[in-house]
Amino acid sequence: MIRLEKRPTPSQTWAYLTPLVAVVATMIAGGVLFAFLGKDPIVAIRTIFWDPVFGEFAFYYRGQLLVKAGPLILIAIGLSLGFKAGIWNIGAEGQYIMGAIFGAAVGLAFYPMEARWLIFPLMIVAGALGGFLWAMIPGILKTRFNTNEILVSLLLVYVAESILASMSLGLLRNPEGAGFPGSRNLRQYESAANNELIAGWGMHWGVVAAFIAVIFAYILLSRHIMGFNIRLTGESPRAARFAGVNPNRLILFCLGLSGALAGLAGMFEVAGPAGQISIDFNVGYGFTAIIVAFLGRLHPIGILLAGLLMALTYIGGEAAQASLGLPAAAIQAFQGMLLFFLLAFDVLTNFKVRFGREATV
Amino acid sequence: MDLSINPILLVASLMVASTPILLAAIGEMVVEKVGVLNLGVEGMMIVGAICGFAIAVETGSPAVGFAAAAIGGAILSMLFGFLTQYLLSNQVATGLALTLFGLGLSSLMGQSYVGIKPPSTPKLDIPLLGDIPVLGPMLFSHDLMVYVSLAIVAGVWGFLKYTRGGLILRAVGESHDAAHALGYNVILVRLAAIGFGGACAGLGGAYLSLVRVPQWTEGMTAGAGWIALAIVVFASWRAGRVLLGAYLFGGITVLQLNLQAAGVAIPVELLSMSPYLITILVLVIISSDRNRAALNAPASLGRAFHASS
């Protein structure tokens, strides 16, 4: 007979250990999955997790690591603040798209003016604003009409995707693009490009912003009253109300900030690695960031590490696709599995597992 | 401008367009009635879509395909059930995980099925009823699943309202502690409801891939599962209103497709985002009435149950 006994306080040790246990369990289960697909599991796992960092072509992949981790960390930091307080923004993908559209639109409006000191900062502001406004829709609907923010933010992703398609076919289409969908390439426009800061490192302004966001979130949560209110609301909404926390302000703050960060991520992506607004611009960073936030235990430093790990699965997945013919969808399933295992092993943080019959108290 | 939209065809295609969402929504309603919030509807739907499609193609029988879809959806939902009921994980996060995992798993399973045509699901030609001039083609010339979905709605309504089982189910959803104290097995009741919800979502997904589209493409549910979740809120957890909500939504979808085809001077993007916008609008209207929204929601919705606490 196996029983669960509630711990008086969550175990600190297990809180740190579960992500690691979950990663190991996912590797094993992933190995089984890959074996099912007719691939050698050991080789597949090594291709995904080892070769990109230490293998023969690591010099290329290491740069890609930061490129992928940047937006993931940036979005996940924003989401984690809301998740901590029980505010579920799961439409980061839509905010990411809107940030990219706003940022790119500002950049393209100035084309071909040469004034990087003006245009690039303006694009950053516009990107954050785009994501912020898009996240304010569920925020205001939640605070004014008590509408479920989970559903609204998610449904708005599909609306944002429609707007993205419309923009890349219409308003933002490259006038010299021979009628092909997609905007001008911002990377070829000196004043708006978000290029690598150090060649080969993958370090661009978006990654810098992600690191700043990590530090900012760390200070906010550990030193600032807003961070305290967020944690308090998450632990006990009633106690927070008695302590004078304004729930509506907290909702708007969490949604707005996570939207702005997701918008920033989109803007840096469109001006850098992606280069242009196109129909298939978004690749699901907004959804993977949810996994990153949980894997990082909703803690800024944890998210930094989780973002790097998740970026590794993206890059390793691409490598495995090229060298082993592993389907791209396998990595997506793999990432979903990781979140499952994490949530499953989390039981050890809050409960003790007891074997044998119930002891008399 | 020629608005040649045939009202008979509109109603007929409305019923077809609504069925996937209706199935998923009625299943999710039962799950929420029992006090569990499963946000993985989208994931279970798409896994059902590919399970049903693959099995129907392999066996040549859509009926077997639908059965497989229900089983696939139920198996996936058991993953959610195990995590939330036995390991007491956060329901919102676990549901999201289910959706993300389902989307990945389905495209993995569906790789060799892209671009294949499934065996066609026969339309029932109901004698006599089908021959009624206007109503016949509107209501009585669909495939079996349309009527199965209606039967499920009626069955759920009757079960919740008139049977002892329905009473136990609602009791668990309203207060799991009280139900536990009365000696009901809260976890088993919840697992059964979660399984039923998964099977319904799987059927809904299979209806998309086998009848509505009919084809397999990655991510083909395109938010249908989320709209089903919204319809449950819209319906304030009542079976009859789930039907109304799903058909209303199906009507809007069909109408906007017809308007696109008719070449109305509204931008295509605006039309294609209209179902989502209208869903949001409806959610706002329903939830703005705080008293009513709170009155109908199952009191234990989303709360984890642990016998010791």
JSON list of N, CA and C in Angstrom, two decimals, chain B residues 84-145:
[
{"chain": "B", "resi": 84, "resn": "THR", "atom": "N", "xyz": [-3.52, 14.31, -12.20]},
{"chain": "B", "resi": 84, "resn": "THR", "atom": "CA", "xyz": [-4.24, 15.27, -11.36]},
{"chain": "B", "resi": 84, "resn": "THR", "atom": "C", "xyz": [-4.91, 14.58, -10.17]},
{"chain": "B", "resi": 85, "resn": "GLN", "atom": "N", "xyz": [-5.34, 13.33, -10.33]},
{"chain": "B", "resi": 85, "resn": "GLN", "atom": "CA", "xyz": [-6.09, 12.70, -9.25]},
{"chain": "B", "resi": 85, "resn": "GLN", "atom": "C", "xyz": [-5.19, 11.95, -8.28]},
{"chain": "B", "resi": 86, "resn": "TYR", "atom": "N", "xyz": [-4.18, 11.25, -8.80]},
{"chain": "B", "resi": 86, "resn": "TYR", "atom": "CA", "xyz": [-3.32, 10.49, -7.90]},
{"chain": "B", "resi": 86, "resn": "TYR", "atom": "C", "xyz": [-2.08, 11.28, -7.49]},
{"chain": "B", "resi": 87, "resn": "LEU", "atom": "N", "xyz": [-1.49, 11.99, -8.44]},
{"chain": "B", "resi": 87, "resn": "LEU", "atom": "CA", "xyz": [-0.28, 12.75, -8.10]},
{"chain": "B", "resi": 87, "resn": "LEU", "atom": "C", "xyz": [-0.60, 14.20, -7.77]},
{"chain": "B", "resi": 88, "resn": "LEU", "atom": "N", "xyz": [-1.88, 14.57, -7.81]},
{"chain": "B", "resi": 88, "resn": "LEU", "atom": "CA", "xyz": [-2.35, 15.87, -7.34]},
{"chain": "B", "resi": 88, "resn": "LEU", "atom": "C", "xyz": [-1.63, 17.04, -7.99]},
{"chain": "B", "resi": 89, "resn": "SER", "atom": "N", "xyz": [-1.37, 16.93, -9.29]},
{"chain": "B", "resi": 89, "resn": "SER", "atom": "CA", "xyz": [-0.69, 18.03, -9.96]},
{"chain": "B", "resi": 89, "resn": "SER", "atom": "C", "xyz": [-1.72, 19.13, -10.28]},
{"chain": "B", "resi": 90, "resn": "ASN", "atom": "N", "xyz": [-1.19, 20.30, -10.57]},
{"chain": "B", "resi": 90, "resn": "ASN", "atom": "CA", "xyz": [-2.03, 21.45, -10.90]},
{"chain": "B", "resi": 90, "resn": "ASN", "atom": "C", "xyz": [-2.81, 21.17, -12.18]},
{"chain": "B", "resi": 91, "resn": "GLN", "atom": "N", "xyz": [-4.14, 21.34, -12.12]},
{"chain": "B", "resi": 91, "resn": "GLN", "atom": "CA", "xyz": [-4.96, 20.95, -13.27]},
{"chain": "B", "resi": 91, "resn": "GLN", "atom": "C", "xyz": [-4.74, 21.83, -14.48]},
{"chain": "B", "resi": 92, "resn": "VAL", "atom": "N", "xyz": [-4.55, 23.12, -14.26]},
{"chain": "B", "resi": 92, "resn": "VAL", "atom": "CA", "xyz": [-4.33, 24.02, -15.39]},
{"chain": "B", "resi": 92, "resn": "VAL", "atom": "C", "xyz": [-3.05, 23.64, -16.12]},
{"chain": "B", "resi": 93, "resn": "ALA", "atom": "N", "xyz": [-1.98, 23.47, -15.35]},
{"chain": "B", "resi": 93, "resn": "ALA", "atom": "CA", "xyz": [-0.69, 23.15, -15.97]},
{"chain": "B", "resi": 93, "resn": "ALA", "atom": "C", "xyz": [-0.74, 21.79, -16.65]},
{"chain": "B", "resi": 94, "resn": "THR", "atom": "N", "xyz": [-1.37, 20.81, -16.01]},
{"chain": "B", "resi": 94, "resn": "THR", "atom": "CA", "xyz": [-1.42, 19.46, -16.59]},
{"chain": "B", "resi": 94, "resn": "THR", "atom": "C", "xyz": [-2.24, 19.46, -17.87]},
{"chain": "B", "resi": 95, "resn": "GLY", "atom": "N", "xyz": [-3.34, 20.22, -17.86]},
{"chain": "B", "resi": 95, "resn": "GLY", "atom": "CA", "xyz": [-4.14, 20.31, -19.08]},
{"chain": "B", "resi": 95, "resn": "GLY", "atom": "C", "xyz": [-3.35, 20.92, -20.22]},
{"chain": "B", "resi": 96, "resn": "LEU", "atom": "N", "xyz": [-2.60, 21.97, -19.90]},
{"chain": "B", "resi": 96, "resn": "LEU", "atom": "CA", "xyz": [-1.77, 22.58, -20.94]},
{"chain": "B", "resi": 96, "resn": "LEU", "atom": "C", "xyz": [-0.75, 21.58, -21.46]},
{"chain": "B", "resi": 97, "resn": "ALA", "atom": "N", "xyz": [-0.16, 20.82, -20.52]},
{"chain": "B", "resi": 97, "resn": "ALA", "atom": "CA", "xyz": [0.83, 19.82, -20.93]},
{"chain": "B", "resi": 97, "resn": "ALA", "atom": "C", "xyz": [0.18, 18.81, -21.86]},
{"chain": "B", "resi": 98, "resn": "LEU", "atom": "N", "xyz": [-1.05, 18.43, -21.55]},
{"chain": "B", "resi": 98, "resn": "LEU", "atom": "CA", "xyz": [-1.76, 17.46, -22.38]},
{"chain": "B", "resi": 98, "resn": "LEU", "atom": "C", "xyz": [-1.94, 18.01, -23.80]},
{"chain": "B", "resi": 99, "resn": "THR", "atom": "N", "xyz": [-2.30, 19.28, -23.89]},
{"chain": "B", "resi": 99, "resn": "THR", "atom": "CA", "xyz": [-2.48, 19.88, -25.21]},
{"chain": "B", "resi": 99, "resn": "THR", "atom": "C", "xyz": [-1.16, 19.92, -25.99]},
{"chain": "B", "resi": 100, "resn": "LEU", "atom": "N", "xyz": [-0.10, 20.37, -25.32]},
{"chain": "B", "resi": 100, "resn": "LEU", "atom": "CA", "xyz": [1.19, 20.46, -26.02]},
{"chain": "B", "resi": 100, "resn": "LEU", "atom": "C", "xyz": [1.67, 19.07, -26.44]},
{"chain": "B", "resi": 101, "resn": "PHE", "atom": "N", "xyz": [1.54, 18.11, -25.53]},
{"chain": "B", "resi": 101, "resn": "PHE", "atom": "CA", "xyz": [1.97, 16.75, -25.83]},
{"chain": "B", "resi": 101, "resn": "PHE", "atom": "C", "xyz": [1.12, 16.15, -26.94]},
{"chain": "B", "resi": 102, "resn": "GLY", "atom": "N", "xyz": [-0.20, 16.38, -26.87]},
{"chain": "B", "resi": 102, "resn": "GLY", "atom": "CA", "xyz": [-1.09, 15.82, -27.88]},
{"chain": "B", "resi": 102, "resn": "GLY", "atom": "C", "xyz": [-0.78, 16.35, -29.27]},
{"chain": "B", "resi": 103, "resn": "LEU", "atom": "N", "xyz": [-0.47, 17.66, -29.34]},
{"chain": "B", "resi": 103, "resn": "LEU", "atom": "CA", "xyz": [-0.16, 18.23, -30.65]},
{"chain": "B", "resi": 103, "resn": "LEU", "atom": "C", "xyz": [1.10, 17.60, -31.22]},
{"chain": "B", "resi": 104, "resn": "GLY", "atom": "N", "xyz": [2.11, 17.39, -30.37]},
{"chain": "B", "resi": 104, "resn": "GLY", "atom": "CA", "xyz": [3.35, 16.77, -30.84]},
{"chain": "B", "resi": 104, "resn": "GLY", "atom": "C", "xyz": [3.12, 15.33, -31.23]},
{"chain": "B", "resi": 105, "resn": "LEU", "atom": "N", "xyz": [2.47, 14.59, -30.32]},
{"chain": "B", "resi": 105, "resn": "LEU", "atom": "CA", "xyz": [2.23, 13.16, -30.56]},
{"chain": "B", "resi": 105, "resn": "LEU", "atom": "C", "xyz": [1.44, 12.94, -31.84]},
{"chain": "B", "resi": 106, "resn": "SER", "atom": "N", "xyz": [0.41, 13.79, -32.05]},
{"chain": "B", "resi": 106, "resn": "SER", "atom": "CA", "xyz": [-0.45, 13.58, -33.22]},
{"chain": "B", "resi": 106, "resn": "SER", "atom": "C", "xyz": [0.32, 13.79, -34.52]},
{"chain": "B", "resi": 107, "resn": "SER", "atom": "N", "xyz": [1.17, 14.82, -34.56]},
{"chain": "B", "resi": 107, "resn": "SER", "atom": "CA", "xyz": [1.88, 15.01, -35.83]},
{"chain": "B", "resi": 107, "resn": "SER", "atom": "C", "xyz": [2.92, 13.92, -36.03]},
{"chain": "B", "resi": 108, "resn": "LEU", "atom": "N", "xyz": [3.40, 13.38, -34.91]},
{"chain": "B", "resi": 108, "resn": "LEU", "atom": "CA", "xyz": [4.32, 12.25, -35.03]},
{"chain": "B", "resi": 108, "resn": "LEU", "atom": "C", "xyz": [3.59, 11.02, -35.61]},
{"chain": "B", "resi": 109, "resn": "MET", "atom": "N", "xyz": [2.40, 10.76, -35.06]},
{"chain": "B", "resi": 109, "resn": "MET", "atom": "CA", "xyz": [1.64, 9.60, -35.53]},
{"chain": "B", "resi": 109, "resn": "MET", "atom": "C", "xyz": [1.15, 9.78, -36.96]},
{"chain": "B", "resi": 110, "resn": "GLY", "atom": "N", "xyz": [0.88, 11.03, -37.33]},
{"chain": "B", "resi": 110, "resn": "GLY", "atom": "CA", "xyz": [0.22, 11.26, -38.60]},
{"chain": "B", "resi": 110, "resn": "GLY", "atom": "C", "xyz": [1.13, 11.43, -39.79]},
{"chain": "B", "resi": 111, "resn": "GLN", "atom": "N", "xyz": [2.45, 11.24, -39.57]},
{"chain": "B", "resi": 111, "resn": "GLN", "atom": "CA", "xyz": [3.39, 11.54, -40.66]},
{"chain": "B", "resi": 111, "resn": "GLN", "atom": "C", "xyz": [3.10, 10.84, -41.96]},
{"chain": "B", "resi": 112, "resn": "SER", "atom": "N", "xyz": [2.75, 9.55, -41.86]},
{"chain": "B", "resi": 112, "resn": "SER", "atom": "CA", "xyz": [2.58, 8.80, -43.10]},
{"chain": "B", "resi": 112, "resn": "SER", "atom": "C", "xyz": [1.14, 8.88, -43.61]},
{"chain": "B", "resi": 113, "resn": "TYR", "atom": "N", "xyz": [0.33, 9.74, -42.99]},
{"chain": "B", "resi": 113, "resn": "TYR", "atom": "CA", "xyz": [-1.07, 9.82, -43.41]},
{"chain": "B", "resi": 113, "resn": "TYR", "atom": "C", "xyz": [-1.42, 11.14, -44.07]},
{"chain": "B", "resi": 114, "resn": "VAL", "atom": "N", "xyz": [-0.40, 11.99, -44.28]},
{"chain": "B", "resi": 114, "resn": "VAL", "atom": "CA", "xyz": [-0.68, 13.29, -44.89]},
{"chain": "B", "resi": 114, "resn": "VAL", "atom": "C", "xyz": [-1.05, 13.08, -46.36]},
{"chain": "B", "resi": 115, "resn": "GLY", "atom": "N", "xyz": [-2.12, 13.72, -46.79]},
{"chain": "B", "resi": 115, "resn": "GLY", "atom": "CA", "xyz": [-2.49, 13.67, -48.20]},
{"chain": "B", "resi": 115, "resn": "GLY", "atom": "C", "xyz": [-3.27, 12.44, -48.63]},
{"chain": "B", "resi": 116, "resn": "ILE", "atom": "N", "xyz": [-3.67, 11.61, -47.66]},
{"chain": "B", "resi": 116, "resn": "ILE", "atom": "CA", "xyz": [-4.47, 10.43, -47.99]},
{"chain": "B", "resi": 116, "resn": "ILE", "atom": "C", "xyz": [-5.94, 10.78, -47.81]},
{"chain": "B", "resi": 117, "resn": "LYS", "atom": "N", "xyz": [-6.78, 10.18, -48.62]},
{"chain": "B", "resi": 117, "resn": "LYS", "atom": "CA", "xyz": [-8.22, 10.36, -48.42]},
{"chain": "B", "resi": 117, "resn": "LYS", "atom": "C", "xyz": [-8.76, 9.24, -47.55]},
{"chain": "B", "resi": 118, "resn": "PRO", "atom": "N", "xyz": [-9.53, 9.56, -46.53]},
{"chain": "B", "resi": 118, "resn": "PRO", "atom": "CA", "xyz": [-10.09, 8.51, -45.68]},
{"chain": "B", "resi": 118, "resn": "PRO", "atom": "C", "xyz": [-11.28, 7.85, -46.36]},
{"chain": "B", "resi": 119, "resn": "PRO", "atom": "N", "xyz": [-11.65, 6.64, -45.90]},
{"chain": "B", "resi": 119, "resn": "PRO", "atom": "CA", "xyz": [-12.89, 6.04, -46.43]},
{"chain": "B", "resi": 119, "resn": "PRO", "atom": "C", "xyz": [-14.05, 6.94, -46.06]},
{"chain": "B", "resi": 120, "resn": "SER", "atom": "N", "xyz": [-15.00, 7.09, -46.96]},
{"chain": "B", "resi": 120, "resn": "SER", "atom": "CA", "xyz": [-16.05, 8.06, -46.69]},
{"chain": "B", "resi": 120, "resn": "SER", "atom": "C", "xyz": [-17.08, 7.48, -45.73]},
{"chain": "B", "resi": 121, "resn": "THR", "atom": "N", "xyz": [-17.55, 8.35, -44.85]},
{"chain": "B", "resi": 121, "resn": "THR", "atom": "CA", "xyz": [-18.57, 7.95, -43.89]},
{"chain": "B", "resi": 121, "resn": "THR", "atom": "C", "xyz": [-19.92, 8.06, -44.58]},
{"chain": "B", "resi": 122, "resn": "PRO", "atom": "N", "xyz": [-20.67, 6.95, -44.63]},
{"chain": "B", "resi": 122, "resn": "PRO", "atom": "CA", "xyz": [-21.93, 6.99, -45.38]},
{"chain": "B", "resi": 122, "resn": "PRO", "atom": "C", "xyz": [-22.95, 7.90, -44.72]},
{"chain": "B", "resi": 123, "resn": "LYS", "atom": "N", "xyz": [-23.73, 8.58, -45.53]},
{"chain": "B", "resi": 123, "resn": "LYS", "atom": "CA", "xyz": [-24.84, 9.37, -45.00]},
{"chain": "B", "resi": 123, "resn": "LYS", "atom": "C", "xyz": [-26.03, 8.45, -44.84]},
{"chain": "B", "resi": 124, "resn": "LEU", "atom": "N", "xyz": [-26.72, 8.63, -43.75]},
{"chain": "B", "resi": 124, "resn": "LEU", "atom": "CA", "xyz": [-27.93, 7.84, -43.54]},
{"chain": "B", "resi": 124, "resn": "LEU", "atom": "C", "xyz": [-29.02, 8.44, -44.39]},
{"chain": "B", "resi": 125, "resn": "ASP", "atom": "N", "xyz": [-29.67, 7.61, -45.18]},
{"chain": "B", "resi": 125, "resn": "ASP", "atom": "CA", "xyz": [-30.85, 8.12, -45.86]},
{"chain": "B", "resi": 125, "resn": "ASP", "atom": "C", "xyz": [-32.05, 7.59, -45.13]},
{"chain": "B", "resi": 126, "resn": "ILE", "atom": "N", "xyz": [-32.52, 8.36, -44.20]},
{"chain": "B", "resi": 126, "resn": "ILE", "atom": "CA", "xyz": [-33.65, 7.91, -43.38]},
{"chain": "B", "resi": 126, "resn": "ILE", "atom": "C", "xyz": [-34.89, 7.93, -44.26]},
{"chain": "B", "resi": 127, "resn": "PRO", "atom": "N", "xyz": [-35.53, 6.79, -44.44]},
{"chain": "B", "resi": 127, "resn": "PRO", "atom": "CA", "xyz": [-36.74, 6.77, -45.27]},
{"chain": "B", "resi": 127, "resn": "PRO", "atom": "C", "xyz": [-37.83, 7.62, -44.62]},
{"chain": "B", "resi": 128, "resn": "LEU", "atom": "N", "xyz": [-38.72, 8.10, -45.41]},
{"chain": "B", "resi": 128, "resn": "LEU", "atom": "CA", "xyz": [-39.83, 8.96, -44.99]},
{"chain": "B", "resi": 128, "resn": "LEU", "atom": "C", "xyz": [-39.33, 10.32, -44.48]},
{"chain": "B", "resi": 129, "resn": "LEU", "atom": "N", "xyz": [-38.63, 10.31, -43.34]},
{"chain": "B", "resi": 129, "resn": "LEU", "atom": "CA", "xyz": [-38.19, 11.58, -42.76]},
{"chain": "B", "resi": 129, "resn": "LEU", "atom": "C", "xyz": [-37.29, 12.36, -43.74]},
{"chain": "B", "resi": 130, "resn": "GLY", "atom": "N", "xyz": [-36.42, 11.61, -44.40]},
{"chain": "B", "resi": 130, "resn": "GLY", "atom": "CA", "xyz": [-35.50, 12.24, -45.33]},
{"chain": "B", "resi": 130, "resn": "GLY", "atom": "C", "xyz": [-36.18, 12.81, -46.56]},
{"chain": "B", "resi": 131, "resn": "ASP", "atom": "N", "xyz": [-37.39, 12.39, -46.79]},
{"chain": "B", "resi": 131, "resn": "ASP", "atom": "CA", "xyz": [-38.11, 12.84, -47.99]},
{"chain": "B", "resi": 131, "resn": "ASP", "atom": "C", "xyz": [-38.95, 14.08, -47.75]},
{"chain": "B", "resi": 132, "resn": "ILE", "atom": "N", "xyz": [-39.05, 14.52, -46.49]},
{"chain": "B", "resi": 132, "resn": "ILE", "atom": "CA", "xyz": [-39.79, 15.74, -46.22]},
{"chain": "B", "resi": 132, "resn": "ILE", "atom": "C", "xyz": [-39.11, 16.88, -46.99]},
{"chain": "B", "resi": 133, "resn": "PRO", "atom": "N", "xyz": [-39.86, 17.71, -47.68]},
{"chain": "B", "resi": 133, "resn": "PRO", "atom": "CA", "xyz": [-39.25, 18.69, -48.57]},
{"chain": "B", "resi": 133, "resn": "PRO", "atom": "C", "xyz": [-38.10, 19.51, -47.96]},
{"chain": "B", "resi": 134, "resn": "VAL", "atom": "N", "xyz": [-38.34, 20.41, -47.08]},
{"chain": "B", "resi": 134, "resn": "VAL", "atom": "CA", "xyz": [-37.28, 21.29, -46.60]},
{"chain": "B", "resi": 134, "resn": "VAL", "atom": "C", "xyz": [-36.52, 20.68, -45.44]},
{"chain": "B", "resi": 135, "resn": "LEU", "atom": "N", "xyz": [-37.26, 20.13, -44.49]},
{"chain": "B", "resi": 135, "resn": "LEU", "atom": "CA", "xyz": [-36.63, 19.59, -43.29]},
{"chain": "B", "resi": 135, "resn": "LEU", "atom": "C", "xyz": [-35.77, 18.36, -43.57]},
{"chain": "B", "resi": 136, "resn": "GLY", "atom": "N", "xyz": [-36.18, 17.57, -44.58]},
{"chain": "B", "resi": 136, "resn": "GLY", "atom": "CA", "xyz": [-35.45, 16.34, -44.89]},
{"chain": "B", "resi": 136, "resn": "GLY", "atom": "C", "xyz": [-33.96, 16.58, -45.12]},
{"chain": "B", "resi": 137, "resn": "PRO", "atom": "N", "xyz": [-33.62, 17.34, -46.17]},
{"chain": "B", "resi": 137, "resn": "PRO", "atom": "CA", "xyz": [-32.20, 17.59, -46.42]},
{"chain": "B", "resi": 137, "resn": "PRO", "atom": "C", "xyz": [-31.54, 18.37, -45.29]},
{"chain": "B", "resi": 138, "resn": "MET", "atom": "N", "xyz": [-32.31, 19.15, -44.55]},
{"chain": "B", "resi": 138, "resn": "MET", "atom": "CA", "xyz": [-31.71, 19.93, -43.46]},
{"chain": "B", "resi": 138, "resn": "MET", "atom": "C", "xyz": [-31.29, 19.05, -42.29]},
{"chain": "B", "resi": 139, "resn": "LEU", "atom": "N", "xyz": [-32.23, 18.21, -41.83]},
{"chain": "B", "resi": 139, "resn": "LEU", "atom": "CA", "xyz": [-32.04, 17.53, -40.55]},
{"chain": "B", "resi": 139, "resn": "LEU", "atom": "C", "xyz": [-31.82, 16.04, -40.67]},
{"chain": "B", "resi": 140, "resn": "PHE", "atom": "N", "xyz": [-32.33, 15.41, -41.74]},
{"chain": "B", "resi": 140, "resn": "PHE", "atom": "CA", "xyz": [-32.38, 13.95, -41.71]},
{"chain": "B", "resi": 140, "resn": "PHE", "atom": "C", "xyz": [-31.53, 13.28, -42.77]},
{"chain": "B", "resi": 141, "resn": "SER", "atom": "N", "xyz": [-30.54, 13.96, -43.27]},
{"chain": "B", "resi": 141, "resn": "SER", "atom": "CA", "xyz": [-29.70, 13.31, -44.29]},
{"chain": "B", "resi": 141, "resn": "SER", "atom": "C", "xyz": [-28.23, 13.42, -43.93]},
{"chain": "B", "resi": 142, "resn": "HIS", "atom": "N", "xyz": [-27.95, 13.26, -42.65]},
{"chain": "B", "resi": 142, "resn": "HIS", "atom": "CA", "xyz": [-26.56, 13.34, -42.20]},
{"chain": "B", "resi": 142, "resn": "HIS", "atom": "C", "xyz": [-26.01, 11.95, -41.94]},
{"chain": "B", "resi": 143, "resn": "ASP", "atom": "N", "xyz": [-24.71, 11.92, -41.60]},
{"chain": "B", "resi": 143, "resn": "ASP", "atom": "CA", "xyz": [-24.13, 10.65, -41.22]},
{"chain": "B", "resi": 143, "resn": "ASP", "atom": "C", "xyz": [-24.50, 10.33, -39.78]},
{"chain": "B", "resi": 144, "resn": "LEU", "atom": "N", "xyz": [-24.22, 9.12, -39.38]},
{"chain": "B", "resi": 144, "resn": "LEU", "atom": "CA", "xyz": [-24.67, 8.63, -38.08]},
{"chain": "B", "resi": 144, "resn": "LEU", "atom": "C", "xyz": [-24.12, 9.48, -36.93]},
{"chain": "B", "resi": 145, "resn": "MET", "atom": "N", "xyz": [-22.88, 9.94, -37.07]},
{"chain": "B", "resi": 145, "resn": "MET", "atom": "CA", "xyz": [-22.24, 10.61, -35.93]},
{"chain": "B", "resi": 145, "resn": "MET", "atom": "C", "xyz": [-22.98, 11.87, -35.50]}
]
